PDB file of N, CA and C in Angstrom:
ATOM      1  N   MET A  21       0.808  -1.091   0.011  1.00  0.00           N
ATOM      2  CA  MET A  21      -0.032  -0.087  -0.053  1.00  0.00           C
ATOM      3  C   MET A  21       0.900   1.208   0.007  1.00  0.00           C
ATOM      4  N   ASP A  22       0.520   2.212  -0.792  1.00  0.00           N
ATOM      5  CA  ASP A  22       1.304   3.504  -0.807  1.00  0.00           C
ATOM      6  C   ASP A  22       1.179   4.295   0.517  1.00  0.00           C
ATOM      7  N   SER A  23       2.322   4.920   0.923  1.00  0.00           N
ATOM      8  CA  SER A  23       2.258   5.604   2.140  1.00  0.00           C
ATOM      9  C   SER A  23       1.289   6.762   2.210  1.00  0.00           C
ATOM     10  N   ASP A  24       0.973   7.283   0.961  1.00  0.00           N
ATOM     11  CA  ASP A  24      -0.005   8.391   0.960  1.00  0.00           C
ATOM     12  C   ASP A  24      -1.390   7.950   1.204  1.00  0.00           C
ATOM     13  N   LYS A  25      -1.691   6.618   1.123  1.00  0.00           N
ATOM     14  CA  LYS A  25      -2.993   6.103   1.258  1.00  0.00           C
ATOM     15  C   LYS A  25      -3.196   5.738   2.754  1.00  0.00           C
ATOM     16  N   ARG A  26      -2.171   5.591   3.520  1.00  0.00           N
ATOM     17  CA  ARG A  26      -2.282   5.230   4.905  1.00  0.00           C
ATOM     18  C   ARG A  26      -2.981   6.093   5.849  1.00  0.00           C
ATOM     19  N   ILE A  27      -3.848   5.699   6.628  1.00  0.00           N
ATOM     20  CA  ILE A  27      -4.596   6.439   7.588  1.00  0.00           C
ATOM     21  C   ILE A  27      -3.663   6.901   8.782  1.00  0.00           C
ATOM     22  N   PHE A  28      -2.983   5.848   9.259  1.00  0.00           N
ATOM     23  CA  PHE A  28      -2.009   6.096  10.325  1.00  0.00           C
ATOM     24  C   PHE A  28      -0.538   6.106   9.885  1.00  0.00           C
ATOM     25  N   PRO A  29       0.247   7.008  10.273  1.00  0.00           N
ATOM     26  CA  PRO A  29       1.703   7.012   9.900  1.00  0.00           C
ATOM     27  C   PRO A  29       2.429   5.805  10.520  1.00  0.00           C
ATOM     28  N   ARG A  30       3.450   5.330   9.903  1.00  0.00           N
ATOM     29  CA  ARG A  30       4.286   4.233  10.481  1.00  0.00           C
ATOM     30  C   ARG A  30       5.518   4.924  11.286  1.00  0.00           C
ATOM     31  N   PHE A  31       5.946   4.196  12.205  1.00  0.00           N
ATOM     32  CA  PHE A  31       7.129   4.558  13.013  1.00  0.00           C
ATOM     33  C   PHE A  31       8.020   3.335  13.047  1.00  0.00           C
ATOM     34  N   LEU A  32       9.372   3.684  12.957  1.00  0.00           N
ATOM     35  CA  LEU A  32      10.371   2.595  13.041  1.00  0.00           C
ATOM     36  C   LEU A  32      10.097   1.827  14.355  1.00  0.00           C
ATOM     37  N   PHE A  33      10.179   0.564  14.344  1.00  0.00           N
ATOM     38  CA  PHE A  33       9.974  -0.335  15.521  1.00  0.00           C
ATOM     39  C   PHE A  33      10.801  -1.559  15.303  1.00  0.00           C
ATOM     40  N   SER A  34      11.994  -1.567  15.788  1.00  0.00           N
ATOM     41  CA  SER A  34      12.763  -2.850  15.619  1.00  0.00           C
ATOM     42  C   SER A  34      12.980  -3.581  16.929  1.00  0.00           C
ATOM     43  N   GLU A  35      11.868  -4.010  17.533  1.00  0.00           N
ATOM     44  CA  GLU A  35      11.820  -4.662  18.790  1.00  0.00           C
ATOM     45  C   GLU A  35      11.462  -6.140  18.479  1.00  0.00           C
ATOM     46  N   PRO A  36      11.909  -7.079  19.284  1.00  0.00           N
ATOM     47  CA  PRO A  36      11.409  -8.522  19.129  1.00  0.00           C
ATOM     48  C   PRO A  36       9.955  -8.628  19.267  1.00  0.00           C
ATOM     49  N   VAL A  37       9.364  -9.462  18.573  1.00  0.00           N
ATOM     50  CA  VAL A  37       7.958  -9.733  18.590  1.00  0.00           C
ATOM     51  C   VAL A  37       7.701 -11.270  18.557  1.00  0.00           C
ATOM     52  N   ALA A  38       7.076 -11.824  19.464  1.00  0.00           N
ATOM     53  CA  ALA A  38       6.628 -13.324  19.460  1.00  0.00           C
ATOM     54  C   ALA A  38       5.363 -13.382  18.748  1.00  0.00           C
ATOM     55  N   TYR A  39       5.166 -14.441  17.957  1.00  0.00           N
ATOM     56  CA  TYR A  39       3.918 -14.617  17.186  1.00  0.00           C
ATOM     57  C   TYR A  39       3.640 -16.045  17.086  1.00  0.00           C
ATOM     58  N   GLY A  40       2.294 -16.327  16.964  1.00  0.00           N
ATOM     59  CA  GLY A  40       1.902 -17.634  16.708  1.00  0.00           C
ATOM     60  C   GLY A  40       0.439 -17.684  16.301  1.00  0.00           C
ATOM     61  N   VAL A  41       0.076 -18.896  15.793  1.00  0.00           N
ATOM     62  CA  VAL A  41      -1.379 -19.201  15.476  1.00  0.00           C
ATOM     63  C   VAL A  41      -1.903 -19.905  16.717  1.00  0.00           C
ATOM     64  N   PRO A  42      -3.213 -19.571  17.161  1.00  0.00           N
ATOM     65  CA  PRO A  42      -3.601 -20.171  18.361  1.00  0.00           C
ATOM     66  C   PRO A  42      -3.502 -21.638  18.194  1.00  0.00           C
ATOM     67  N   GLU A  43      -3.049 -22.341  19.309  1.00  0.00           N
ATOM     68  CA  GLU A  43      -2.838 -23.791  19.421  1.00  0.00           C
ATOM     69  C   GLU A  43      -1.639 -24.264  18.554  1.00  0.00           C
ATOM     70  N   ILE A  44      -0.818 -23.371  18.037  1.00  0.00           N
ATOM     71  CA  ILE A  44       0.349 -23.819  17.299  1.00  0.00           C
ATOM     72  C   ILE A  44       1.624 -23.091  17.978  1.00  0.00           C
ATOM     73  N   SER A  45       2.758 -23.639  17.911  1.00  0.00           N
ATOM     74  CA  SER A  45       3.911 -23.113  18.560  1.00  0.00           C
ATOM     75  C   SER A  45       4.227 -21.708  18.191  1.00  0.00           C
ATOM     76  N   VAL A  46       4.838 -20.868  19.132  1.00  0.00           N
ATOM     77  CA  VAL A  46       5.125 -19.591  19.013  1.00  0.00           C
ATOM     78  C   VAL A  46       6.539 -19.388  18.446  1.00  0.00           C
ATOM     79  N   ASP A  47       6.713 -18.375  17.615  1.00  0.00           N
ATOM     80  CA  ASP A  47       7.970 -18.134  16.909  1.00  0.00           C
ATOM     81  C   ASP A  47       8.390 -16.756  17.235  1.00  0.00           C
ATOM     82  N   GLY A  48       9.593 -16.419  16.870  1.00  0.00           N
ATOM     83  CA  GLY A  48      10.057 -14.954  17.137  1.00  0.00           C
ATOM     84  C   GLY A  48      10.370 -14.166  15.833  1.00  0.00           C
ATOM     85  N   SER A  49      10.335 -12.918  15.967  1.00  0.00           N
ATOM     86  CA  SER A  49      10.685 -12.087  14.821  1.00  0.00           C
ATOM     87  C   SER A  49      11.152 -10.751  15.260  1.00  0.00           C
ATOM     88  N   ILE A  50      11.680  -9.932  14.355  1.00  0.00           N
ATOM     89  CA  ILE A  50      11.925  -8.511  14.612  1.00  0.00           C
ATOM     90  C   ILE A  50      11.027  -7.685  13.795  1.00  0.00           C
ATOM     91  N   ALA A  51      10.430  -6.649  14.437  1.00  0.00           N
ATOM     92  CA  ALA A  51       9.466  -5.879  13.656  1.00  0.00           C
ATOM     93  C   ALA A  51      10.317  -4.800  12.821  1.00  0.00           C
ATOM     94  N   GLY A  52       9.656  -4.291  11.848  1.00  0.00           N
ATOM     95  CA  GLY A  52      10.323  -3.258  11.019  1.00  0.00           C
ATOM     96  C   GLY A  52       9.657  -1.831  11.324  1.00  0.00           C
ATOM     97  N   ASN A  53       8.329  -1.802  11.445  1.00  0.00           N
ATOM     98  CA  ASN A  53       7.634  -0.622  11.742  1.00  0.00           C
ATOM     99  C   ASN A  53       6.332  -0.899  12.371  1.00  0.00           C
ATOM    100  N   ILE A  54       5.687   0.097  12.947  1.00  0.00           N
ATOM    101  CA  ILE A  54       4.402  -0.021  13.586  1.00  0.00           C
ATOM    102  C   ILE A  54       3.554   1.274  13.466  1.00  0.00           C
ATOM    103  N   SER A  55       2.293   1.063  13.410  1.00  0.00           N
ATOM    104  CA  SER A  55       1.366   2.170  13.364  1.00  0.00           C
ATOM    105  C   SER A  55       0.131   1.739  14.311  1.00  0.00           C
ATOM    106  N   LEU A  56      -0.789   2.652  14.424  1.00  0.00           N
ATOM    107  CA  LEU A  56      -2.040   2.341  15.205  1.00  0.00           C
ATOM    108  C   LEU A  56      -2.810   1.176  14.529  1.00  0.00           C
ATOM    109  N   SER A  57      -2.649   1.074  13.197  1.00  0.00           N
ATOM    110  CA  SER A  57      -3.426   0.031  12.508  1.00  0.00           C
ATOM    111  C   SER A  57      -2.741  -1.312  12.278  1.00  0.00           C
ATOM    112  N   GLY A  58      -1.395  -1.376  12.395  1.00  0.00           N
ATOM    113  CA  GLY A  58      -0.670  -2.555  12.152  1.00  0.00           C
ATOM    114  C   GLY A  58       0.858  -2.518  12.407  1.00  0.00           C
ATOM    115  N   ILE A  59       1.471  -3.605  11.982  1.00  0.00           N
ATOM    116  CA  ILE A  59       2.892  -3.879  12.218  1.00  0.00           C
ATOM    117  C   ILE A  59       3.425  -4.613  11.041  1.00  0.00           C
ATOM    118  N   SER A  60       4.726  -4.448  10.780  1.00  0.00           N
ATOM    119  CA  SER A  60       5.430  -5.254   9.779  1.00  0.00           C
ATOM    120  C   SER A  60       6.464  -6.110  10.605  1.00  0.00           C
ATOM    121  N   LEU A  61       6.593  -7.339  10.113  1.00  0.00           N
ATOM    122  CA  LEU A  61       7.556  -8.304  10.720  1.00  0.00           C
ATOM    123  C   LEU A  61       8.397  -8.994   9.594  1.00  0.00           C
ATOM    124  N   LYS A  62       9.587  -9.382  10.057  1.00  0.00           N
ATOM    125  CA  LYS A  62      10.341 -10.266   9.121  1.00  0.00           C
ATOM    126  C   LYS A  62      10.339 -11.670   9.766  1.00  0.00           C
ATOM    127  N   VAL A  63       9.906 -12.597   8.987  1.00  0.00           N
ATOM    128  CA  VAL A  63       9.664 -13.913   9.518  1.00  0.00           C
ATOM    129  C   VAL A  63      10.432 -14.948   8.590  1.00  0.00           C
ATOM    130  N   GLN A  64      10.762 -16.081   9.075  1.00  0.00           N
ATOM    131  CA  GLN A  64      11.534 -17.111   8.311  1.00  0.00           C
ATOM    132  C   GLN A  64      10.614 -17.959   7.404  1.00  0.00           C
ATOM    133  N   GLY A  65       9.409 -18.138   7.823  1.00  0.00           N
ATOM    134  CA  GLY A  65       8.482 -18.941   6.973  1.00  0.00           C
ATOM    135  C   GLY A  65       7.309 -18.218   6.457  1.00  0.00           C
ATOM    136  N   PHE A  66       6.789 -18.821   5.317  1.00  0.00           N
ATOM    137  CA  PHE A  66       5.536 -18.251   4.610  1.00  0.00           C
ATOM    138  C   PHE A  66       4.443 -18.329   5.580  1.00  0.00           C
ATOM    139  N   ILE A  67       3.578 -17.306   5.675  1.00  0.00           N
ATOM    140  CA  ILE A  67       2.267 -17.299   6.422  1.00  0.00           C
ATOM    141  C   ILE A  67       1.276 -16.909   5.440  1.00  0.00           C
ATOM    142  N   PRO A  68       0.223 -17.704   5.169  1.00  0.00           N
ATOM    143  CA  PRO A  68      -0.890 -17.358   4.216  1.00  0.00           C
ATOM    144  C   PRO A  68      -1.594 -16.149   4.579  1.00  0.00           C
ATOM    145  N   MET A  69      -2.089 -15.471   3.487  1.00  0.00           N
ATOM    146  CA  MET A  69      -2.837 -14.186   3.641  1.00  0.00           C
ATOM    147  C   MET A  69      -4.131 -14.614   4.392  1.00  0.00           C
ATOM    148  N   GLY A  70      -4.572 -13.628   5.299  1.00  0.00           N
ATOM    149  CA  GLY A  70      -5.815 -13.850   6.118  1.00  0.00           C
ATOM    150  C   GLY A  70      -5.625 -14.625   7.316  1.00  0.00           C
ATOM    151  N   THR A  71      -4.354 -15.217   7.557  1.00  0.00           N
ATOM    152  CA  THR A  71      -4.104 -15.933   8.844  1.00  0.00           C
ATOM    153  C   THR A  71      -4.104 -14.834   9.962  1.00  0.00           C
ATOM    154  N   VAL A  72      -4.707 -15.229  11.105  1.00  0.00           N
ATOM    155  CA  VAL A  72      -4.852 -14.372  12.347  1.00  0.00           C
ATOM    156  C   VAL A  72      -3.745 -15.003  13.340  1.00  0.00           C
ATOM    157  N   LEU A  73      -2.842 -14.023  13.568  1.00  0.00           N
ATOM    158  CA  LEU A  73      -1.737 -14.400  14.505  1.00  0.00           C
ATOM    159  C   LEU A  73      -1.941 -13.738  15.812  1.00  0.00           C
ATOM    160  N   GLU A  74      -1.499 -14.338  16.871  1.00  0.00           N
ATOM    161  CA  GLU A  74      -1.459 -13.747  18.228  1.00  0.00           C
ATOM    162  C   GLU A  74       0.009 -13.241  18.338  1.00  0.00           C
ATOM    163  N   LEU A  75       0.014 -11.947  18.851  1.00  0.00           N
ATOM    164  CA  LEU A  75       1.348 -11.299  18.925  1.00  0.00           C
ATOM    165  C   LEU A  75       1.637 -10.890  20.367  1.00  0.00           C
ATOM    166  N   GLN A  76       2.917 -10.886  20.760  1.00  0.00           N
ATOM    167  CA  GLN A  76       3.369 -10.479  22.014  1.00  0.00           C
ATOM    168  C   GLN A  76       4.357  -9.388  21.762  1.00  0.00           C
ATOM    169  N   LEU A  77       4.051  -8.090  22.220  1.00  0.00           N
ATOM    170  CA  LEU A  77       4.903  -7.000  21.896  1.00  0.00           C
ATOM    171  C   LEU A  77       5.456  -6.390  23.111  1.00  0.00           C
ATOM    172  N   ARG A  78       6.678  -5.841  23.110  1.00  0.00           N
ATOM    173  CA  ARG A  78       7.127  -5.000  24.193  1.00  0.00           C
ATOM    174  C   ARG A  78       7.382  -3.667  23.531  1.00  0.00           C
ATOM    175  N   LEU A  79       6.777  -2.617  24.090  1.00  0.00           N
ATOM    176  CA  LEU A  79       6.871  -1.334  23.342  1.00  0.00           C
ATOM    177  C   LEU A  79       7.931  -0.491  24.072  1.00  0.00           C
ATOM    178  N   GLY A  80       9.080  -0.287  23.361  1.00  0.00           N
ATOM    179  CA  GLY A  80      10.172   0.557  23.704  1.00  0.00           C
ATOM    180  C   GLY A  80      10.716  -0.074  24.990  1.00  0.00           C
ATOM    181  N   LYS A  81      11.014   0.815  25.964  1.00  0.00           N
ATOM    182  CA  LYS A  81      11.764   0.328  27.195  1.00  0.00           C
ATOM    183  C   LYS A  81      10.782  -0.226  28.256  1.00  0.00           C
ATOM    184  N   SER A  82       9.571  -0.274  27.947  1.00  0.00           N
ATOM    185  CA  SER A  82       8.564  -0.765  28.886  1.00  0.00           C
ATOM    186  C   SER A  82       8.826  -2.233  29.271  1.00  0.00           C
ATOM    187  N   PHE A  83       8.598  -2.671  30.410  1.00  0.00           N
ATOM    188  CA  PHE A  83       8.635  -4.068  30.790  1.00  0.00           C
ATOM    189  C   PHE A  83       7.453  -4.806  30.511  1.00  0.00           C
ATOM    190  N   LYS A  84       6.235  -4.010  30.226  1.00  0.00           N
ATOM    191  CA  LYS A  84       4.958  -4.595  30.120  1.00  0.00           C
ATOM    192  C   LYS A  84       4.917  -5.214  28.685  1.00  0.00           C
ATOM    193  N   LEU A  85       4.342  -6.481  28.741  1.00  0.00           N
ATOM    194  CA  LEU A  85       4.084  -7.073  27.371  1.00  0.00           C
ATOM    195  C   LEU A  85       2.633  -6.837  26.948  1.00  0.00           C
ATOM    196  N   ILE A  86       2.444  -6.528  25.711  1.00  0.00           N
ATOM    197  CA  ILE A  86       1.132  -6.414  25.094  1.00  0.00           C
ATOM    198  C   ILE A  86       0.838  -7.570  24.334  1.00  0.00           C
ATOM    199  N   TRP A  87      -0.330  -8.187  24.508  1.00  0.00           N
ATOM    200  CA  TRP A  87      -0.787  -9.284  23.755  1.00  0.00           C
ATOM    201  C   TRP A  87      -1.914  -8.745  22.887  1.00  0.00           C
ATOM    202  N   THR A  88      -1.848  -9.152  21.608  1.00  0.00           N
ATOM    203  CA  THR A  88      -2.941  -8.624  20.597  1.00  0.00           C
ATOM    204  C   THR A  88      -2.957  -9.744  19.469  1.00  0.00           C
ATOM    205  N   ARG A  89      -3.969  -9.528  18.710  1.00  0.00           N
ATOM    206  CA  ARG A  89      -4.185 -10.336  17.431  1.00  0.00           C
ATOM    207  C   ARG A  89      -4.042  -9.532  16.182  1.00  0.00           C
ATOM    208  N   ALA A  90      -3.517 -10.043  15.120  1.00  0.00           N
ATOM    209  CA  ALA A  90      -3.515  -9.386  13.919  1.00  0.00           C
ATOM    210  C   ALA A  90      -3.579 -10.264  12.733  1.00  0.00           C
ATOM    211  N   GLU A  91      -4.128  -9.724  11.672  1.00  0.00           N
ATOM    212  CA  GLU A  91      -4.345 -10.516  10.415  1.00  0.00           C
ATOM    213  C   GLU A  91      -3.335 -10.213   9.359  1.00  0.00           C
ATOM    214  N   VAL A  92      -2.794 -11.155   8.710  1.00  0.00           N
ATOM    215  CA  VAL A  92      -1.863 -11.029   7.541  1.00  0.00           C
ATOM    216  C   VAL A  92      -2.546 -10.453   6.424  1.00  0.00           C
ATOM    217  N   VAL A  93      -2.101  -9.270   6.037  1.00  0.00           N
ATOM    218  CA  VAL A  93      -2.679  -8.543   4.816  1.00  0.00           C
ATOM    219  C   VAL A  93      -1.732  -8.361   3.713  1.00  0.00           C
ATOM    220  N   ARG A  94      -0.407  -8.646   4.021  1.00  0.00           N
ATOM    221  CA  ARG A  94       0.675  -8.493   3.017  1.00  0.00           C
ATOM    222  C   ARG A  94       1.747  -9.497   3.249  1.00  0.00           C
ATOM    223  N   MET A  95       2.305 -10.103   2.216  1.00  0.00           N
ATOM    224  CA  MET A  95       3.369 -11.133   2.395  1.00  0.00           C
ATOM    225  C   MET A  95       4.337 -10.950   1.257  1.00  0.00           C
ATOM    226  N   ARG A  96       5.572 -10.666   1.495  1.00  0.00           N
ATOM    227  CA  ARG A  96       6.520 -10.446   0.394  1.00  0.00           C
ATOM    228  C   ARG A  96       7.803 -11.182   0.713  1.00  0.00           C
ATOM    229  N   GLN A  97       8.412 -11.906  -0.171  1.00  0.00           N
ATOM    230  CA  GLN A  97       9.593 -12.599   0.094  1.00  0.00           C
ATOM    231  C   GLN A  97      10.799 -11.663  -0.173  1.00  0.00           C
ATOM    232  N   VAL A  98      11.765 -11.602   0.808  1.00  0.00           N
ATOM    233  CA  VAL A  98      12.983 -10.783   0.675  1.00  0.00           C
ATOM    234  C   VAL A  98      14.172 -11.745   0.370  1.00  0.00           C
ATOM    235  N   MET A  99      14.396 -11.822  -0.885  1.00  0.00           N
ATOM    236  CA  MET A  99      15.411 -12.801  -1.310  1.00  0.00           C
ATOM    237  C   MET A  99      16.812 -12.523  -0.745  1.00  0.00           C
ATOM    238  N   ALA A 100      17.144 -11.267  -0.592  1.00  0.00           N
ATOM    239  CA  ALA A 100      18.474 -10.946  -0.077  1.00  0.00           C
ATOM    240  C   ALA A 100      18.688 -11.355   1.255  1.00  0.00           C
ATOM    241  N   GLU A 101      17.645 -11.392   2.070  1.00  0.00           N
ATOM    242  CA  GLU A 101      17.780 -11.676   3.559  1.00  0.00           C
ATOM    243  C   GLU A 101      17.194 -13.147   3.788  1.00  0.00           C
ATOM    244  N   ASP A 102      16.792 -13.846   2.778  1.00  0.00           N
ATOM    245  CA  ASP A 102      16.212 -15.177   2.960  1.00  0.00           C
ATOM    246  C   ASP A 102      15.173 -15.291   3.979  1.00  0.00           C
ATOM    247  N   CYS A 103      14.176 -14.348   3.844  1.00  0.00           N
ATOM    248  CA  CYS A 103      13.033 -14.296   4.777  1.00  0.00           C
ATOM    249  C   CYS A 103      11.821 -13.652   4.077  1.00  0.00           C
ATOM    250  N   TYR A 104      10.833 -13.522   4.842  1.00  0.00           N
ATOM    251  CA  TYR A 104       9.576 -12.877   4.340  1.00  0.00           C
ATOM    252  C   TYR A 104       9.221 -11.623   5.169  1.00  0.00           C
ATOM    253  N   GLU A 105       8.705 -10.626   4.608  1.00  0.00           N
ATOM    254  CA  GLU A 105       8.198  -9.466   5.256  1.00  0.00           C
ATOM    255  C   GLU A 105       6.723  -9.531   5.176  1.00  0.00           C
ATOM    256  N   VAL A 106       6.166  -9.564   6.358  1.00  0.00           N
ATOM    257  CA  VAL A 106       4.695  -9.811   6.544  1.00  0.00           C
ATOM    258  C   VAL A 106       4.124  -8.511   7.090  1.00  0.00           C
ATOM    259  N   GLY A 107       3.028  -8.072   6.500  1.00  0.00           N
ATOM    260  CA  GLY A 107       2.260  -6.849   6.988  1.00  0.00           C
ATOM    261  C   GLY A 107       0.971  -7.362   7.677  1.00  0.00           C
ATOM    262  N   LEU A 108       0.813  -6.938   8.899  1.00  0.00           N
ATOM    263  CA  LEU A 108      -0.279  -7.428   9.723  1.00  0.00           C
ATOM    264  C   LEU A 108      -1.172  -6.198  10.120  1.00  0.00           C
ATOM    265  N   LYS A 109      -2.433  -6.415  10.054  1.00  0.00           N
ATOM    266  CA  LYS A 109      -3.420  -5.409  10.507  1.00  0.00           C
ATOM    267  C   LYS A 109      -3.977  -5.828  11.838  1.00  0.00           C
ATOM    268  N   PHE A 110      -3.800  -4.878  12.809  1.00  0.00           N
ATOM    269  CA  PHE A 110      -4.307  -5.276  14.227  1.00  0.00           C
ATOM    270  C   PHE A 110      -5.765  -5.501  14.188  1.00  0.00           C
ATOM    271  N   ILE A 111      -6.185  -6.548  14.957  1.00  0.00           N
ATOM    272  CA  ILE A 111      -7.580  -6.734  15.215  1.00  0.00           C
ATOM    273  C   ILE A 111      -7.841  -5.951  16.575  1.00  0.00           C
ATOM    274  N   ARG A 112      -8.487  -4.891  16.435  1.00  0.00           N
ATOM    275  CA  ARG A 112      -8.659  -3.793  17.392  1.00  0.00           C
ATOM    276  C   ARG A 112      -9.002  -4.351  18.776  1.00  0.00           C
ATOM    277  N   ASP A 113      -8.325  -3.944  19.794  1.00  0.00           N
ATOM    278  CA  ASP A 113      -8.703  -4.116  21.210  1.00  0.00           C
ATOM    279  C   ASP A 113      -8.130  -2.850  21.943  1.00  0.00           C
ATOM    280  N   GLU A 114      -8.887  -2.530  22.920  1.00  0.00           N
ATOM    281  CA  GLU A 114      -8.692  -1.238  23.647  1.00  0.00           C
ATOM    282  C   GLU A 114      -7.274  -1.160  24.268  1.00  0.00           C
ATOM    283  N   VAL A 115      -6.799  -2.186  24.914  1.00  0.00           N
ATOM    284  CA  VAL A 115      -5.458  -2.234  25.585  1.00  0.00           C
ATOM    285  C   VAL A 115      -4.381  -1.978  24.609  1.00  0.00           C
ATOM    286  N   CYS A 116      -4.471  -2.662  23.451  1.00  0.00           N
ATOM    287  CA  CYS A 116      -3.390  -2.601  22.451  1.00  0.00           C
ATOM    288  C   CYS A 116      -3.389  -1.185  21.785  1.00  0.00           C
ATOM    289  N   THR A 117      -4.565  -0.791  21.481  1.00  0.00           N
ATOM    290  CA  THR A 117      -4.681   0.536  20.765  1.00  0.00           C
ATOM    291  C   THR A 117      -4.130   1.636  21.729  1.00  0.00           C
ATOM    292  N   ARG A 118      -4.446   1.715  23.001  1.00  0.00           N
ATOM    293  CA  ARG A 118      -4.003   2.693  23.992  1.00  0.00           C
ATOM    294  C   ARG A 118      -2.523   2.593  24.093  1.00  0.00           C
ATOM    295  N   ALA A 119      -1.981   1.317  24.259  1.00  0.00           N
ATOM    296  CA  ALA A 119      -0.555   1.198  24.535  1.00  0.00           C
ATOM    297  C   ALA A 119       0.313   1.654  23.258  1.00  0.00           C
ATOM    298  N   ILE A 120      -0.159   1.263  22.133  1.00  0.00           N
ATOM    299  CA  ILE A 120       0.606   1.661  20.835  1.00  0.00           C
ATOM    300  C   ILE A 120       0.456   3.151  20.655  1.00  0.00           C
ATOM    301  N   GLY A 121      -0.724   3.802  20.993  1.00  0.00           N
ATOM    302  CA  GLY A 121      -0.926   5.203  20.887  1.00  0.00           C
ATOM    303  C   GLY A 121       0.056   5.990  21.791  1.00  0.00           C
ATOM    304  N   GLU A 122       0.283   5.460  23.088  1.00  0.00           N
ATOM    305  CA  GLU A 122       1.151   6.068  23.957  1.00  0.00           C
ATOM    306  C   GLU A 122       2.576   5.884  23.519  1.00  0.00           C
ATOM    307  N   TYR A 123       2.902   4.789  22.966  1.00  0.00           N
ATOM    308  CA  TYR A 123       4.269   4.575  22.360  1.00  0.00           C
ATOM    309  C   TYR A 123       4.539   5.513  21.231  1.00  0.00           C
ATOM    310  N   ILE A 124       3.519   5.678  20.306  1.00  0.00           N
ATOM    311  CA  ILE A 124       3.777   6.476  19.142  1.00  0.00           C
ATOM    312  C   ILE A 124       3.855   7.944  19.590  1.00  0.00           C
ATOM    313  N   ASN A 125       3.097   8.420  20.554  1.00  0.00           N
ATOM    314  CA  ASN A 125       3.181   9.737  20.976  1.00  0.00           C
ATOM    315  C   ASN A 125       4.597   9.998  21.637  1.00  0.00           C
ATOM    316  N   THR A 126       5.103   8.928  22.397  1.00  0.00           N
ATOM    317  CA  THR A 126       6.458   9.185  22.966  1.00  0.00           C
ATOM    318  C   THR A 126       7.516   9.336  21.758  1.00  0.00           C
ATOM    319  N   CYS A 127       7.349   8.490  20.746  1.00  0.00           N
ATOM    320  CA  CYS A 127       8.287   8.582  19.556  1.00  0.00           C
ATOM    321  C   CYS A 127       8.177   9.957  18.898  1.00  0.00           C
ATOM    322  N   ARG A 128       7.000  10.458  18.721  1.00  0.00           N
ATOM    323  CA  ARG A 128       6.860  11.738  18.124  1.00  0.00           C
ATOM    324  C   ARG A 128       7.490  12.846  19.047  1.00  0.00           C
ATOM    325  N   SER A 129       7.269  12.882  20.297  1.00  0.00           N
ATOM    326  CA  SER A 129       7.888  13.918  21.175  1.00  0.00           C
ATOM    327  C   SER A 129       9.309  13.721  21.161  1.00  0.00           C
ATOM    328  N   GLN A 130       9.906  12.607  21.103  1.00  0.00           N
ATOM    329  CA  GLN A 130      11.412  12.416  21.069  1.00  0.00           C
ATOM    330  C   GLN A 130      11.992  12.829  19.744  1.00  0.00           C
ATOM    331  N   SER A 131      11.234  12.632  18.681  1.00  0.00           N
ATOM    332  CA  SER A 131      11.821  13.107  17.308  1.00  0.00           C
ATOM    333  C   SER A 131      11.833  14.555  17.147  1.00  0.00           C
ATOM    334  N   THR A 132      10.966  15.362  17.988  1.00  0.00           N
ATOM    335  CA  THR A 132      10.896  16.774  17.766  1.00  0.00           C
ATOM    336  C   THR A 132      11.930  17.451  18.761  1.00  0.00           C
ATOM    337  N   LYS A 133      12.582  16.722  19.541  1.00  0.00           N
ATOM    338  CA  LYS A 133      13.612  17.330  20.405  1.00  0.00           C
ATOM    339  C   LYS A 133      14.860  17.578  19.803  1.00  0.00           C
TER     340      LYS A 133
END
């Protein structure tokens, strides 16, 4: 999706993220960016479009873990890195939205200093 069509701006977010499909083993990844509507991850294996993943995020220096769910809306193979880049759309929940909003506001205030 083109950046000018995005409702919410992306912010760099290179933190570890645990992910998994309910009742299937959990795997790890590093995020590329985050917004109020979703997150991008680099993963080792292909994940079909429409798959709903459970995510475990740590936002910045917080020790609090955020659990949320997100749907795969984009999948692209990155040949140079031998991995896939997956775009996930958050399935809205109040706790996740509030925590990500606070994280993004902190990022904005730090970038203007």
